[in-house]
Amino acid sequence: MNLYRKYGFANTGDMLRDAYERHYAIPSCNYITMEQINAIGDAVIANNSPVIIMLAPKHYHQFEIQLVVRMAQAMVERVREAGCESPIALHLDHGMSFEDCKTAIDHGFSSVMIDGSRLPLEENIRLTRNVVDYAHLYNVTVEGEIGSLSGTEGFSSEDSEHKYTDPAEAEQFVRESHVDCIAISVGTVHGLNKSQEGSTGTSPKIRFDLVEKIQQRIPQIPLVLHGCSSLPGKYIDMINKYAGNLGPAVGIPDESLIQASRTAVCKINIASDGWLPSTAITRKVLAEHPDLIDSCLYRKEIRKELMPIYQHKMDIFQSTKKGGYKKTESTPASIV
């Protein structure tokens, strides 16, 4: 038995193939706290939606990898006890080295992302192929990245340079690395300002013409979008009202994500839309209750606030009621 099956996690490759065939995208949600993962589980039960839960190496190093895996396992068990059979995968977000990915695989993750996008193409292919060769021994799915998103990512303080994905490079990357799915750069941006022009008054535009060209080059390969939070202004305002200091945010409009989910985009990553409400509510409750020492009050409020946010993602990604599919235990498909 694959280790991730022991913990109740689904094969990510199976999930992505179903999304590809049925034209929807799977919400891929970062977590690290119990209220975040509980809210994701609440939304899965309510919407009967598949979901990919994920965290970056920074977080599994901070909280110990055994703990975050068991948190995910407990969530899966609660969903099953509620009678919901929607598949749930555990994914490593932005592994930056072979060692990051190996650690995740060895501890029960069902998929890993190896981010070699900062490297020259040939080095990115080499690094990704090394991870693929190890991961496929355990039927673990691998996500690579070609092109790079600008903005600051949740695990890094560095602002990366934006580079759109070149369709010809994407084809070479998939063919030579044997990767199972790829994150592409087509206009989304990490961080709190997703407008590449730097204007807080202009909505970012996804290059759907580029998505189509990439899909034509690598048919049957699921595509992934990072940096897709909507960043509701009310949470920015709440944070700033209670002693925060955030500038205006520009998120990705729902209409763009609805359109993306109808393409070969099968996995859409959401991180900031979980962090922002959590921070905003924590600040508000602590400000209103300056004598509070028990975190239970704001944790309870965060869970209630996050559940409908995740449900909304499932609705616009069209994954609601897509919880059932034919499960297989085959090696993830790649272009060879």
CSV table of N, CA and C in Angstrom, one decimal, residues 3 7 57 60-61 64-66 68-69 90 92 95 97-112 131 134:
chain,number,residue,atom,x,y,z
A,3,LEU,N,2.0,4.9,1.1
A,3,LEU,CA,1.9,5.5,2.4
A,3,LEU,C,0.7,6.4,2.5
A,7,TYR,N,-3.1,7.0,5.2
A,7,TYR,CA,-3.7,8.1,5.9
A,7,TYR,C,-5.0,8.5,5.3
A,57,PRO,N,7.1,23.8,2.4
A,57,PRO,CA,8.1,23.3,3.3
A,57,PRO,C,8.4,24.1,4.5
A,60,TYR,N,5.9,22.9,7.1
A,60,TYR,CA,6.1,21.6,7.7
A,60,TYR,C,7.4,21.6,8.5
A,61,HIS,N,8.3,22.5,8.2
A,61,HIS,CA,9.5,22.6,9.1
A,61,HIS,C,9.1,23.3,10.4
A,64,GLU,N,6.5,20.7,12.3
A,64,GLU,CA,6.9,19.3,12.3
A,64,GLU,C,6.0,18.6,11.3
A,65,ILE,N,6.6,17.9,10.4
A,65,ILE,CA,5.8,17.3,9.3
A,65,ILE,C,4.8,16.2,9.8
A,66,GLN,N,5.2,15.5,10.8
A,66,GLN,CA,4.3,14.4,11.3
A,66,GLN,C,3.0,15.0,11.8
A,68,VAL,N,1.5,18.0,10.8
A,68,VAL,CA,0.6,18.5,9.8
A,68,VAL,C,0.0,17.4,9.0
A,69,VAL,N,0.7,16.2,8.8
A,69,VAL,CA,0.1,15.1,8.1
A,69,VAL,C,-1.0,14.5,9.0
A,90,LEU,N,-3.2,15.3,-0.3
A,90,LEU,CA,-2.3,16.1,0.5
A,90,LEU,C,-1.1,16.4,-0.4
A,92,LEU,N,2.4,18.9,-1.5
A,92,LEU,CA,3.5,19.9,-1.1
A,92,LEU,C,3.5,21.0,-2.1
A,95,GLY,N,7.8,23.0,-3.3
A,95,GLY,CA,9.1,22.4,-2.9
A,95,GLY,C,10.2,23.0,-3.7
A,97,SER,N,13.5,22.0,-3.6
A,97,SER,CA,14.7,21.1,-3.7
A,97,SER,C,14.2,19.6,-3.8
A,98,PHE,N,15.0,18.8,-4.2
A,98,PHE,CA,14.7,17.3,-4.2
A,98,PHE,C,14.5,16.9,-2.8
A,99,GLU,N,15.2,17.4,-1.8
A,99,GLU,CA,15.1,17.0,-0.4
A,99,GLU,C,13.7,17.4,0.1
A,100,ASP,N,13.2,18.6,-0.2
A,100,ASP,CA,11.9,19.0,0.2
A,100,ASP,C,10.9,18.0,-0.2
A,101,CYS,N,10.9,17.6,-1.5
A,101,CYS,CA,9.9,16.7,-2.1
A,101,CYS,C,10.1,15.3,-1.5
A,102,LYS,N,11.3,14.8,-1.3
A,102,LYS,CA,11.5,13.5,-0.8
A,102,LYS,C,10.9,13.4,0.6
A,103,THR,N,11.2,14.4,1.4
A,103,THR,CA,10.7,14.4,2.8
A,103,THR,C,9.1,14.3,2.8
A,104,ALA,N,8.5,15.1,1.9
A,104,ALA,CA,7.0,15.0,1.9
A,104,ALA,C,6.5,13.6,1.4
A,105,ILE,N,7.2,13.1,0.4
A,105,ILE,CA,6.8,11.7,-0.1
A,105,ILE,C,7.0,10.7,1.0
A,106,ASP,N,8.1,10.8,1.7
A,106,ASP,CA,8.4,9.8,2.7
A,106,ASP,C,7.5,9.8,3.9
A,107,HIS,N,6.7,11.0,4.0
A,107,HIS,CA,5.8,11.1,5.2
A,107,HIS,C,4.4,11.1,4.8
A,108,GLY,N,4.1,10.7,3.5
A,108,GLY,CA,2.7,10.4,3.2
A,108,GLY,C,1.9,11.4,2.3
A,109,PHE,N,2.6,12.4,1.7
A,109,PHE,CA,2.0,13.3,0.8
A,109,PHE,C,1.6,12.5,-0.5
A,110,SER,N,0.5,12.8,-1.1
A,110,SER,CA,0.1,12.1,-2.3
A,110,SER,C,0.5,12.8,-3.6
A,111,SER,N,1.0,14.1,-3.4
A,111,SER,CA,1.6,14.7,-4.6
A,111,SER,C,2.6,15.8,-4.1
A,112,VAL,N,3.5,16.2,-4.9
A,112,VAL,CA,4.5,17.2,-4.6
A,112,VAL,C,4.7,18.2,-5.8
A,131,VAL,N,13.0,14.4,-9.3
A,131,VAL,CA,11.9,14.2,-8.3
A,131,VAL,C,10.8,13.2,-8.9
A,134,TYR,N,11.8,9.6,-8.4
A,134,TYR,CA,11.6,9.1,-7.1
A,134,TYR,C,10.2,9.0,-6.7
